[in-house]
mmCIF file of C-alpha atoms and ligand atoms in Angstrom:
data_model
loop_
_atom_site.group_PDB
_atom_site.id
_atom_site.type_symbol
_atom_site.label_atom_id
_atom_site.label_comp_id
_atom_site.label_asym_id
_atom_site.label_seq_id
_atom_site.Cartn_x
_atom_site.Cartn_y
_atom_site.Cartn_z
ATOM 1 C CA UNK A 1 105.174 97.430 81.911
ATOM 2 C CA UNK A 2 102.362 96.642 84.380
ATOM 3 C CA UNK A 3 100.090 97.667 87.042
ATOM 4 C CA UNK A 4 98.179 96.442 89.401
ATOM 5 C CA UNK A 5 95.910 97.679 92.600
ATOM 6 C CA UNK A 6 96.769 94.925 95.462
ATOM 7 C CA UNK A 7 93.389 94.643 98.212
ATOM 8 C CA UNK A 8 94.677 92.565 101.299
ATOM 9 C CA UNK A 9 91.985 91.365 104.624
ATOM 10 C CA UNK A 10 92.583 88.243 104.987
ATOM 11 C CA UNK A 11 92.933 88.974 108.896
ATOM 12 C CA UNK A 12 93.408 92.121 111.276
ATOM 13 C CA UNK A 13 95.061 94.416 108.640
ATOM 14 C CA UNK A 14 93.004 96.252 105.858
ATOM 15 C CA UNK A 15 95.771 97.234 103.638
ATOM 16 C CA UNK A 16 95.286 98.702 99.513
ATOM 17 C CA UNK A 17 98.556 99.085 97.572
ATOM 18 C CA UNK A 18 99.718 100.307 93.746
ATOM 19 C CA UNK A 19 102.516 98.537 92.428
ATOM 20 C CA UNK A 20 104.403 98.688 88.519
ATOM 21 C CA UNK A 21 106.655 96.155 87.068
ATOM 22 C CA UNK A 22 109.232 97.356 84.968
ATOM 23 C CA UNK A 23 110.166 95.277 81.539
ATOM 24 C CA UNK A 24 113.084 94.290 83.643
ATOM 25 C CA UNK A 25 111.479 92.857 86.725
ATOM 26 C CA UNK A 26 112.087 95.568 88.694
ATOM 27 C CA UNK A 27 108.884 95.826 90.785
ATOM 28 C CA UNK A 28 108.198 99.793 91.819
ATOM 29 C CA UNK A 29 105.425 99.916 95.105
ATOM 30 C CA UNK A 30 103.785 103.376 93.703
ATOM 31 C CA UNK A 31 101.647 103.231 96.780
ATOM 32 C CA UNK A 32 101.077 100.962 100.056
ATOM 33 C CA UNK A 33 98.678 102.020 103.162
ATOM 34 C CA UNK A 34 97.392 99.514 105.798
ATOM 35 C CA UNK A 35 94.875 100.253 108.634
ATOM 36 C CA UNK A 36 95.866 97.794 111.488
ATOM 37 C CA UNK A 37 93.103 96.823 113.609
ATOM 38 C CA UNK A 38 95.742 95.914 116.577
ATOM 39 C CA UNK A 39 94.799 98.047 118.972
ATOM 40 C CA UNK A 40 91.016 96.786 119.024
ATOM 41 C CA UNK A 41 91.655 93.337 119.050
ATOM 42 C CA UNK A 42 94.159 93.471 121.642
ATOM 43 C CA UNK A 43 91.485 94.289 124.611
ATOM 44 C CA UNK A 44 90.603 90.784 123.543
ATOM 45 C CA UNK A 45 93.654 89.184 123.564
ATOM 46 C CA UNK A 46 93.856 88.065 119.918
ATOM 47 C CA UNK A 47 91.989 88.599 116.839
ATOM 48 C CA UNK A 48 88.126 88.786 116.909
ATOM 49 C CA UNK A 49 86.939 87.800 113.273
ATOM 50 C CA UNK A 50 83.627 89.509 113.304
ATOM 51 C CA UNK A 51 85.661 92.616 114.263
ATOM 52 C CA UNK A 52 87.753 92.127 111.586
ATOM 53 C CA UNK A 53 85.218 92.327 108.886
ATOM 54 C CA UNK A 54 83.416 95.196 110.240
ATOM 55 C CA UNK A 55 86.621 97.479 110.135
ATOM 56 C CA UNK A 56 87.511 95.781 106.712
ATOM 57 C CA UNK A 57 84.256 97.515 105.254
ATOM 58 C CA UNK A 58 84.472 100.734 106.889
ATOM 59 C CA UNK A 59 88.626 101.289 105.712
ATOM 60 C CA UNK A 60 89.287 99.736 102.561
ATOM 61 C CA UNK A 61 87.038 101.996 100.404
ATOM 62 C CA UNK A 62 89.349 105.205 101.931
ATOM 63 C CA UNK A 63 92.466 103.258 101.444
ATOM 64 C CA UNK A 64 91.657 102.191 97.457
ATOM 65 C CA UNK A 65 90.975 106.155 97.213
ATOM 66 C CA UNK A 66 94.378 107.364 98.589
ATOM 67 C CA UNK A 67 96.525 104.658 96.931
ATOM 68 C CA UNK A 68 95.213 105.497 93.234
ATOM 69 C CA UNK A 69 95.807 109.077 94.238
ATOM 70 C CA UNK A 70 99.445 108.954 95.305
ATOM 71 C CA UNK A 71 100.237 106.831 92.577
ATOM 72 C CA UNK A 72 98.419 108.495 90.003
ATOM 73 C CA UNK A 73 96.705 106.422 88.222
ATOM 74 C CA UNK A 74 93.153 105.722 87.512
ATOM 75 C CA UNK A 75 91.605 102.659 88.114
ATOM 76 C CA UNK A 76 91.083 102.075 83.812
ATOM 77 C CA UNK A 77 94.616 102.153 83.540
ATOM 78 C CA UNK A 78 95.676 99.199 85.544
ATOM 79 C CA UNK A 79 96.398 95.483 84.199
ATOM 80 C CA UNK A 80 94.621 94.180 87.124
ATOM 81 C CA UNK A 81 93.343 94.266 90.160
ATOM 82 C CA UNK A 82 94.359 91.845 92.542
ATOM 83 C CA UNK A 83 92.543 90.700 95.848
ATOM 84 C CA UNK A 84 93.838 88.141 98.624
ATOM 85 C CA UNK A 85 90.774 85.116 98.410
ATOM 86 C CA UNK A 86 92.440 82.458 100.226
ATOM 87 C CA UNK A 87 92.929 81.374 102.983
ATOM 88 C CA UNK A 88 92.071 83.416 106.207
ATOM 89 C CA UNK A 89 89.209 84.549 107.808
ATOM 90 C CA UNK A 90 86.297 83.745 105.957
ATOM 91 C CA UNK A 91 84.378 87.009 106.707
ATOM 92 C CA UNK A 92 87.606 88.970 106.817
ATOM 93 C CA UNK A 93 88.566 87.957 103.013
ATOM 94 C CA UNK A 94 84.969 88.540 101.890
ATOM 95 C CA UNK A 95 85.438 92.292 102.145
ATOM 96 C CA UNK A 96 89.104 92.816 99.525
ATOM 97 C CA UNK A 97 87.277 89.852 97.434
ATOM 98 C CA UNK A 98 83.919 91.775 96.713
ATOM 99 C CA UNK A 99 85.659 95.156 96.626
ATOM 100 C CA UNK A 100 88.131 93.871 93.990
ATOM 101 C CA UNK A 101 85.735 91.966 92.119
ATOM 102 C CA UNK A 102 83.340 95.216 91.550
ATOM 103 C CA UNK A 103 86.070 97.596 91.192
ATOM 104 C CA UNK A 104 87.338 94.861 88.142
ATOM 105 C CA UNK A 105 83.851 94.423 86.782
ATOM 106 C CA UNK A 106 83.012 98.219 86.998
ATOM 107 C CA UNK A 107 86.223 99.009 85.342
ATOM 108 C CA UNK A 108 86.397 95.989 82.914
ATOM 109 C CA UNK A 109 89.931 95.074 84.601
ATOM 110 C CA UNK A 110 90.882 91.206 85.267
ATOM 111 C CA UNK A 111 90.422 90.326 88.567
ATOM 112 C CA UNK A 112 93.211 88.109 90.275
ATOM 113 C CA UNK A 113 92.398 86.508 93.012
ATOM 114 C CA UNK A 114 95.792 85.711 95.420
ATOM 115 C CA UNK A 115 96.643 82.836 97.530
ATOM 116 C CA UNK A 116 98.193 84.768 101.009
ATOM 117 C CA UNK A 117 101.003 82.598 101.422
ATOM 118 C CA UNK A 118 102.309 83.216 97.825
ATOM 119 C CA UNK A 119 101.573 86.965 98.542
ATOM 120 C CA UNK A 120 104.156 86.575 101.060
ATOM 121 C CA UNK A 121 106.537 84.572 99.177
ATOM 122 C CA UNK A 122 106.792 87.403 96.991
ATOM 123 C CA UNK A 123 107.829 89.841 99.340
ATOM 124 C CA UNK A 124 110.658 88.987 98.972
ATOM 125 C CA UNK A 125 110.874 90.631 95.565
ATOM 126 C CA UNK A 126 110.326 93.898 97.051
ATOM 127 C CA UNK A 127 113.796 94.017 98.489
ATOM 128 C CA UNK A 128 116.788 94.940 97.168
ATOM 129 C CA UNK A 129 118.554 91.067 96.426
ATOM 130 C CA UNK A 130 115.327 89.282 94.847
ATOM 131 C CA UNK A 131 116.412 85.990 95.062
ATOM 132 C CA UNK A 132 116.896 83.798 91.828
ATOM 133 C CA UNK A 133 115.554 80.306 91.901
ATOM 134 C CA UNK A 134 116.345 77.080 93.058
ATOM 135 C CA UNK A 135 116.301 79.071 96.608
ATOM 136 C CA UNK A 136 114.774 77.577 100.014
ATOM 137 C CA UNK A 137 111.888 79.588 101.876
ATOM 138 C CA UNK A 138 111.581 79.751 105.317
ATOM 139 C CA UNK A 139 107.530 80.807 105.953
ATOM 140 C CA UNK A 140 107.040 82.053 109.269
ATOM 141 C CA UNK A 141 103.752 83.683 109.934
ATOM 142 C CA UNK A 142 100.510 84.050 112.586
ATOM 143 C CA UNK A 143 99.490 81.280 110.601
ATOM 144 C CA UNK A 144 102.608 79.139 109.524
ATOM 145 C CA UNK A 145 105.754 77.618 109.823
ATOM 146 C CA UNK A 146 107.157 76.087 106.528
ATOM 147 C CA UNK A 147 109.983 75.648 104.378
ATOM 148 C CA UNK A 148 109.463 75.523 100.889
ATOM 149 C CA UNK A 149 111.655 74.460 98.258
ATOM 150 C CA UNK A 150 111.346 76.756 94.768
ATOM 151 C CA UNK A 151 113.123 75.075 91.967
ATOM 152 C CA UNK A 152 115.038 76.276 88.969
ATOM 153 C CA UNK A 153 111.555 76.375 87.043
ATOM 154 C CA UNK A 154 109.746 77.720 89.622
ATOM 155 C CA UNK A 155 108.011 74.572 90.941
ATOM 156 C CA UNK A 156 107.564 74.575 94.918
ATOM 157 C CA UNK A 157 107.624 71.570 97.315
ATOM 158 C CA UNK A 158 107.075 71.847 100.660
ATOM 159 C CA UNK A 159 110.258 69.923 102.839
ATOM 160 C CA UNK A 160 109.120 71.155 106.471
ATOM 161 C CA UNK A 161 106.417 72.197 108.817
ATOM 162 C CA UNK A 162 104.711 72.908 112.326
ATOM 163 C CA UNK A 163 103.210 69.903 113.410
ATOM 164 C CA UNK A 164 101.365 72.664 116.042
ATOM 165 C CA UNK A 165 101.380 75.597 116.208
ATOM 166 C CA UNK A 166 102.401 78.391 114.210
ATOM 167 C CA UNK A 167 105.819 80.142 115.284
ATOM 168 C CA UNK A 168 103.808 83.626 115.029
ATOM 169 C CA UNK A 169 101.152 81.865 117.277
ATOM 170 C CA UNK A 170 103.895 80.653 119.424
ATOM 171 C CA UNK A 171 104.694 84.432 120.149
ATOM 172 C CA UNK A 172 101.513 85.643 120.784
ATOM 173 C CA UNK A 173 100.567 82.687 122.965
ATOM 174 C CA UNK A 174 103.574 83.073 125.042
ATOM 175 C CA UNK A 175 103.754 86.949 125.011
ATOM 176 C CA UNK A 176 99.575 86.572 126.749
ATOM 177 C CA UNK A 177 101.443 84.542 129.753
ATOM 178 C CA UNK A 178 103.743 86.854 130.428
ATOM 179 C CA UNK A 179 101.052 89.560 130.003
ATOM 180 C CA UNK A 180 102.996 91.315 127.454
ATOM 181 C CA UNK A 181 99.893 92.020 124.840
ATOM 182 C CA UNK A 182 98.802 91.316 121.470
ATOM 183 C CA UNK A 183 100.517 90.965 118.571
ATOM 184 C CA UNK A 184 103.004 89.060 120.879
ATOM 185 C CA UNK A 185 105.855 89.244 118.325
ATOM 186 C CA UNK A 186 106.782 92.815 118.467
ATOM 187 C CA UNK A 187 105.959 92.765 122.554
ATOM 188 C CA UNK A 188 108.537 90.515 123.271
ATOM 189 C CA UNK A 189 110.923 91.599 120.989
ATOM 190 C CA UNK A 190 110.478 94.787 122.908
ATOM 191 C CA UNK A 191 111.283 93.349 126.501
ATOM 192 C CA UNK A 192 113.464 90.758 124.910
ATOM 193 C CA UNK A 193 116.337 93.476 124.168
ATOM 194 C CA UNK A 194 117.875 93.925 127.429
ATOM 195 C CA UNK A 195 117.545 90.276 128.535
ATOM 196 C CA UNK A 196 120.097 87.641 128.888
ATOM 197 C CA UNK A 197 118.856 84.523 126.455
ATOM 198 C CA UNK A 198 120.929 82.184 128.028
ATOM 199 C CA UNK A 199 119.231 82.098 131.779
ATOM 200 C CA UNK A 200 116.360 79.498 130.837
ATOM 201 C CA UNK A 201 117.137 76.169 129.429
ATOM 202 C CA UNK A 202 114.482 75.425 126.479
ATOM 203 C CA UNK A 203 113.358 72.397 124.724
ATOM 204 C CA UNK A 204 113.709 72.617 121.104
ATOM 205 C CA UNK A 205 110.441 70.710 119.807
ATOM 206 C CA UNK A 206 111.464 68.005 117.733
ATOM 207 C CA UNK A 207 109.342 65.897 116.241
ATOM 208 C CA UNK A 208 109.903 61.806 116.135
ATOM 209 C CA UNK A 209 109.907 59.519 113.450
ATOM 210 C CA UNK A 210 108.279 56.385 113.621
ATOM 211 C CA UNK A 211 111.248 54.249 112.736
ATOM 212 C CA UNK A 212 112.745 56.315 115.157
ATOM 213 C CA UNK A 213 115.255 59.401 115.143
ATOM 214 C CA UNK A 214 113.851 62.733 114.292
ATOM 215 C CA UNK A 215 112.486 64.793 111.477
ATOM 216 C CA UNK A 216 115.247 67.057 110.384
ATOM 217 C CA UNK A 217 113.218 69.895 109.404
ATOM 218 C CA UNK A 218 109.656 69.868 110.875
ATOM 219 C CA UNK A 219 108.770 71.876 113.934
ATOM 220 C CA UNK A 220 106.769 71.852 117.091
ATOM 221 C CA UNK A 221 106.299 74.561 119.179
ATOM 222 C CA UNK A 222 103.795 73.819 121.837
ATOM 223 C CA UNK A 223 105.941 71.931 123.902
ATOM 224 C CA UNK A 224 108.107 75.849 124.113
ATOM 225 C CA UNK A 225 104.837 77.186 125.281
ATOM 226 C CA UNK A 226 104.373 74.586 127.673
ATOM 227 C CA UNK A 227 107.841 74.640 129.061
ATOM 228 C CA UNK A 228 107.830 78.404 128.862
ATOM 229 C CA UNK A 229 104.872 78.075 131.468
ATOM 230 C CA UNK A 230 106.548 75.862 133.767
ATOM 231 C CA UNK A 231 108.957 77.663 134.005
ATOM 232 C CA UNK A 232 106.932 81.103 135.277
ATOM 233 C CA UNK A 233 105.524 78.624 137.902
ATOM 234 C CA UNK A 234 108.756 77.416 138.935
ATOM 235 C CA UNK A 235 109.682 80.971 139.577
ATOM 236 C CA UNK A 236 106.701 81.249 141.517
ATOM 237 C CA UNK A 237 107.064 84.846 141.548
ATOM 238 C CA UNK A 238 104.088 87.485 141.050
ATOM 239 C CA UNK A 239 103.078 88.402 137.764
ATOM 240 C CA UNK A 240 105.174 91.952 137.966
ATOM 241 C CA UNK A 241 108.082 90.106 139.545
ATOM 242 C CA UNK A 242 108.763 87.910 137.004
ATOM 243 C CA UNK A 243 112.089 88.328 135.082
ATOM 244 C CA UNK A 244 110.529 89.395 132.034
ATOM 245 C CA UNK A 245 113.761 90.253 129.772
ATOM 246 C CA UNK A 246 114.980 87.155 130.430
ATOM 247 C CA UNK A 247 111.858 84.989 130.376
ATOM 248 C CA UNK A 248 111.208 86.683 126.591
ATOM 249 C CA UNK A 249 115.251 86.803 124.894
ATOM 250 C CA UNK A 250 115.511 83.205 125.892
ATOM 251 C CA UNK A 251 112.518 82.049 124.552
ATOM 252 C CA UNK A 252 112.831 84.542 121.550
ATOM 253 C CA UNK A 253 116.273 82.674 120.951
ATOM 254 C CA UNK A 254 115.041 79.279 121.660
ATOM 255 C CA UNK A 255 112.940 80.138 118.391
ATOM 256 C CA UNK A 256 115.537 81.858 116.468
ATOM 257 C CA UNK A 257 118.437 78.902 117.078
ATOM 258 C CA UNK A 258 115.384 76.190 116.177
ATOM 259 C CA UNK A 259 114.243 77.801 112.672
ATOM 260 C CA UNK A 260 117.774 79.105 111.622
ATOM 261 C CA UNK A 261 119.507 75.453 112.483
ATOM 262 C CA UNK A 262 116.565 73.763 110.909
ATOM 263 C CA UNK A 263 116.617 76.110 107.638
ATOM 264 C CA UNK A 264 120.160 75.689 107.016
ATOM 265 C CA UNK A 265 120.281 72.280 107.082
ATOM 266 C CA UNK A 266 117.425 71.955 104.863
ATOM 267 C CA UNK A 267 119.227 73.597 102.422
ATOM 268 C CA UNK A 268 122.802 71.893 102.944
ATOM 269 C CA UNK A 269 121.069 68.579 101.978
ATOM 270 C CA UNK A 270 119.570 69.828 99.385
ATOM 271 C CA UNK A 271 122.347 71.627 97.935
ATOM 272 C CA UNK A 272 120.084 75.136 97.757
ATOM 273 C CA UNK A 273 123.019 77.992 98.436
ATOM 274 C CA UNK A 274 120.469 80.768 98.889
ATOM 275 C CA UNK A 275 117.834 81.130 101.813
ATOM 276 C CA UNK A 276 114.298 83.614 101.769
ATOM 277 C CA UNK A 277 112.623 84.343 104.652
ATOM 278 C CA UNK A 278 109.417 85.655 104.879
ATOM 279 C CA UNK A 279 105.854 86.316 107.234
ATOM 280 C CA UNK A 280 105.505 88.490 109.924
ATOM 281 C CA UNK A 281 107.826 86.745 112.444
ATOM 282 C CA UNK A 282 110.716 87.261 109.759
ATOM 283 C CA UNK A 283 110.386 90.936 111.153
ATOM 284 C CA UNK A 284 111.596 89.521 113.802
ATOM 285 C CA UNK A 285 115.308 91.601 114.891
ATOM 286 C CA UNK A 286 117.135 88.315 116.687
ATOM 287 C CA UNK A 287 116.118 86.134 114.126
ATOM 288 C CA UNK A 288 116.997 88.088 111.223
ATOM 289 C CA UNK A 289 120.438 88.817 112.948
ATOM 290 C CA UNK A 290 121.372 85.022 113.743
ATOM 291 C CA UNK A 291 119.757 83.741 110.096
ATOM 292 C CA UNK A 292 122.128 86.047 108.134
ATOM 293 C CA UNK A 293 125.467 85.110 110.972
ATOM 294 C CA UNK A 294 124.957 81.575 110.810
ATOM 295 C CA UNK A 295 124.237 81.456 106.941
ATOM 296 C CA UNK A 296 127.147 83.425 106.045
ATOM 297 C CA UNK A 297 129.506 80.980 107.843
ATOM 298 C CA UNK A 298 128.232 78.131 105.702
ATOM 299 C CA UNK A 299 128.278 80.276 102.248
ATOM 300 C CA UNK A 300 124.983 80.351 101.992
ATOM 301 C CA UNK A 301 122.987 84.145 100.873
ATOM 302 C CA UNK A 302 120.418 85.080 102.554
ATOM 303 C CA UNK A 303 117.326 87.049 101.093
ATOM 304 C CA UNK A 304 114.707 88.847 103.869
ATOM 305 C CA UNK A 305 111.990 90.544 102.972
ATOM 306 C CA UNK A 306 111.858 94.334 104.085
ATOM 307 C CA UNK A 307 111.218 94.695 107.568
ATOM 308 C CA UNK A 308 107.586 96.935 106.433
ATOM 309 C CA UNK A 309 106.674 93.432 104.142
ATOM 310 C CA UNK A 310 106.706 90.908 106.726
ATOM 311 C CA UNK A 311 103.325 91.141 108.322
ATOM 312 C CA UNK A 312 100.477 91.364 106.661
ATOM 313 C CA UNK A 313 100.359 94.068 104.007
ATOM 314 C CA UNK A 314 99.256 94.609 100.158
ATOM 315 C CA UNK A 315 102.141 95.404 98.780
ATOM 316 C CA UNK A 316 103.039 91.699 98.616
ATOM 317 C CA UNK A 317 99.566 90.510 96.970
ATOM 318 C CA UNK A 318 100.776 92.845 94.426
ATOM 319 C CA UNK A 319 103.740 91.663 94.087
ATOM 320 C CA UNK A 320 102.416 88.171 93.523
ATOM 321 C CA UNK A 321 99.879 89.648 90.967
ATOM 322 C CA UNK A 322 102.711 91.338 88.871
ATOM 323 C CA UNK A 323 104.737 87.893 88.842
ATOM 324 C CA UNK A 324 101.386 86.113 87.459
ATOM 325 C CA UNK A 325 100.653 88.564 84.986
ATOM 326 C CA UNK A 326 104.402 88.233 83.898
ATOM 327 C CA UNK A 327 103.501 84.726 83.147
ATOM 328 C CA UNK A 328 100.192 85.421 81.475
ATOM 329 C CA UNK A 329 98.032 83.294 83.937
ATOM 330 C CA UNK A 330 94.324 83.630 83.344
ATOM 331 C CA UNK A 331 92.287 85.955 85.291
ATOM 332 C CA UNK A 332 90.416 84.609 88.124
ATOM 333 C CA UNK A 333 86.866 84.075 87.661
ATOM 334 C CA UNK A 334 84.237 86.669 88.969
ATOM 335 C CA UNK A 335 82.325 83.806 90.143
ATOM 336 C CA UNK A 336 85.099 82.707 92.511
ATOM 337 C CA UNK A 337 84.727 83.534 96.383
ATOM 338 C CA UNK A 338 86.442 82.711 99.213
ATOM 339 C CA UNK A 339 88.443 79.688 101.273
ATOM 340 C CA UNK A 340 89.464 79.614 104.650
ATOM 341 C CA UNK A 341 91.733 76.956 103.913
ATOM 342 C CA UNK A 342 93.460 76.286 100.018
ATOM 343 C CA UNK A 343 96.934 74.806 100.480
ATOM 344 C CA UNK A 344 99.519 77.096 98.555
ATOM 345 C CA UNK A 345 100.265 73.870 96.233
ATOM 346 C CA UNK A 346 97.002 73.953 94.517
ATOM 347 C CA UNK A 347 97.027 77.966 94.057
ATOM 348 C CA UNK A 348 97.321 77.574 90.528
ATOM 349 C CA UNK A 349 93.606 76.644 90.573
ATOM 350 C CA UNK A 350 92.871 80.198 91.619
ATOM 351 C CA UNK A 351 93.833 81.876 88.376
ATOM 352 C CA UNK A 352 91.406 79.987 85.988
ATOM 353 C CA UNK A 353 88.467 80.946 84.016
ATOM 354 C CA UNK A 354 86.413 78.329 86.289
ATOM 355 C CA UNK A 355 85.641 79.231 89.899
ATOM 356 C CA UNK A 356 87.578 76.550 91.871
ATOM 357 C CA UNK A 357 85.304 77.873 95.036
HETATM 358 O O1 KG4 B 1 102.360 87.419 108.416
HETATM 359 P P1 KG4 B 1 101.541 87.941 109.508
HETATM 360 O O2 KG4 B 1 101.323 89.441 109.601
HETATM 361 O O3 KG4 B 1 100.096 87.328 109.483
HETATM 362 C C1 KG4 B 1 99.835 86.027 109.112
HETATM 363 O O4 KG4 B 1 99.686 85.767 107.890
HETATM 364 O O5 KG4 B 1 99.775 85.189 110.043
HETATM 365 O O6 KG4 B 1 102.174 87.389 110.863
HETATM 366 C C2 KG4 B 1 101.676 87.766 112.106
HETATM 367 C C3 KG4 B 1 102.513 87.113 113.185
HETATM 368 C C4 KG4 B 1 101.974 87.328 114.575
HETATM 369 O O7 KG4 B 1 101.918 86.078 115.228
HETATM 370 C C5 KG4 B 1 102.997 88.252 115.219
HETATM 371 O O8 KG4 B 1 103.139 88.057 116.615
HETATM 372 C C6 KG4 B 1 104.256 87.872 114.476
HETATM 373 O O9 KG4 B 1 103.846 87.627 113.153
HETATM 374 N N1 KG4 B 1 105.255 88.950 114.496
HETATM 375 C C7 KG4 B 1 106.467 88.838 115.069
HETATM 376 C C8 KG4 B 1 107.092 90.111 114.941
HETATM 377 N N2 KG4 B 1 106.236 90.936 114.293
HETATM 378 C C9 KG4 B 1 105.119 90.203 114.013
HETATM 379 N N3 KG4 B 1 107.065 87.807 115.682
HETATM 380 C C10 KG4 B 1 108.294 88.003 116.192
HETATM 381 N N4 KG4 B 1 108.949 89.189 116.140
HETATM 382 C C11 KG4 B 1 108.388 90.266 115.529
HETATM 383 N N5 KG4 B 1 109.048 91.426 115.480
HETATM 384 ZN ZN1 ZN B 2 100.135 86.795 106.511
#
């Protein structure tokens, strides 16, 4: 059995968890608190990193403290402790990295340092069908829009992408023109309920191939946010005119229909019968409801992570800890610091005896 302490700051969200892995697999979360910043960066519209880090230092010591005491265990007791290193905000990550790294070297505890994207990819195993591999991940984030293929031994190749931005960033973007607020995904969720998604005709970003045709599963979604904006000034309505419920459910389905067809077809060609989907915009109600509809009628399971394991949280770097201790990777180097960017391919390099940054 295992334990680990899970630090998580890569961006707005200081979060400490406790998690134990039973001989089985079964992973237990013993404890799991996050101190969203949301609110503050929201007067600004989006997240300010220097912000970030200064509310990174002043919660996560008082976080670390009330996790170990709710799960009840010391600090000496754990297999590891586990910090998020890569990739974020530079400033932001600093503040779990150091904190991790002394608490490891103070307790004589190996220190893992976790890639963020596999973080989320384990979320997944928090929920009650873990999904057993080969199985197709859908990665939808603030950050990222991917589908990732994990093979029978684990192995993971990426099969589609944004080519732009970020279906998270697509959200908040669009929720900021229709002055909804910030985080934009839960906003227009909100106003989205009671609107009909089929009054505004949206284009459904497709990317080109040089030889011609289109990419079957890459994505673009600033074309959406273009067409979303043309549309408000076709209207031409003022600001608190506008048919908001409308404007939101059929852009909110524009996105849902785009990543669900996209997904499924991915993994008909590849002959993958089981789906994961992950990342804060997997929190997302329509989406969740259409992936698990539309994947039914083609046989295919699917596998969500819990709706409180979707955006940004430590429960999930924990997760990915216990996995890697499962298959007795090294401990990451005390030397090691931070990287804004580290593609999730080459996060293997993280959990070496040398310092790969
Ligand atoms: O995974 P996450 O917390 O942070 C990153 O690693 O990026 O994802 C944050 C993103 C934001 O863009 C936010 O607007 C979006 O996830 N999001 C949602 C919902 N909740 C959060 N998007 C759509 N519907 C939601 N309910
Ligand atoms: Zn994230």
């Amino acid at each position: 059995m295992h334990a680990v302490l899970a630090l998580e700051t890569s961006c707005d969200e200081s979060a400490a968890a406790v998690l134990r892995r039973h001989p089985d697999g079964r992973i237990d979360v013993l404890a799991s608190r996050i101190a969203s910043q949301v609110e503050e960066h929201a007067r600004w519209g989006g997240v300010v990193p220097e912000i970030a880090s200064r509310r990174h230092v002043e919660a996560l010591p008082g976080l670390v403290e009330a996790v170990a005491d709710e799960a009840g265990l010391a600090l000496d007791q754990l297999d590891a402790i586990a910090a998020t290193i890569a990739p974020g905000l530079a400033g932001a990550l600093m503040v779990a990295s150091v904190t991790g790294r002394t608490l490891a070297a103070l307790h004589q505890r190996p220190f893992l340092g976790i890639h963020h994207l596999e973080g989320h990819l384990a979320s997944v195993m928090l929920g009650d069908a873990p999904p057993h591999p080969p199985y197709l991940v859908l990665l939808v984030s603030g950050g990222h829009t991917e589908l990732i293929l994990v093979a029978d031994d684990g192995g993971m190749k990426r099969l589609g992408r944004s080519h732009d931005d970020a279906a998270g960033e697509a959200f908040d973007k669009v929720a900021r023109l229709l002055g909804l607020g910030y985080p934009g995904g839960p906003a227009i969720q909100a106003v989205a309920e009671t609107g009909d998604a089929t009054r505004f005709r949206l284009p459904k970003g497709r990317i080109s191939l040089p030889g011609g045709g289109f990419h079957p599963y890459d994505f673009s979604f600033s074309g959406l946010k273009t067409a979303m904006l043309r549309t408000v000034e076709t209207l031409g309505e003022a600001k608190d005119q506008l048919p908001l419920a409308d404007l939101a459910a059929s852009f909110e389905q524009v996105v849902a229909d785009v990543l669900v067809q996209r997904s499924l077809r991915c993994a008909e060609d590849h002959g993958v019968h089981q789906l994961v989907m992950v990342g804060g915009v997997a929190a997302n109600r329509r989406l969740r409801r259409c992936m698990v509809e539309r994947a039914q009628e083609r046989d295919i399971a699917v596998s969500i992570a819990p709706m409180a394991f979707c955006t940004d949280n430590a429960a999930m770097i924990g997760a990915a800890a216990l996995l890697r201790l499962g298959q007795n990777t090294a401990s990451t180097s005390l030397e090691t610091g931070v990287a804004a960017r580290w593609p999730l391919d080459q996060a293997d390099a993280l959990y070496t005896t040398n310092a790969p940054f």
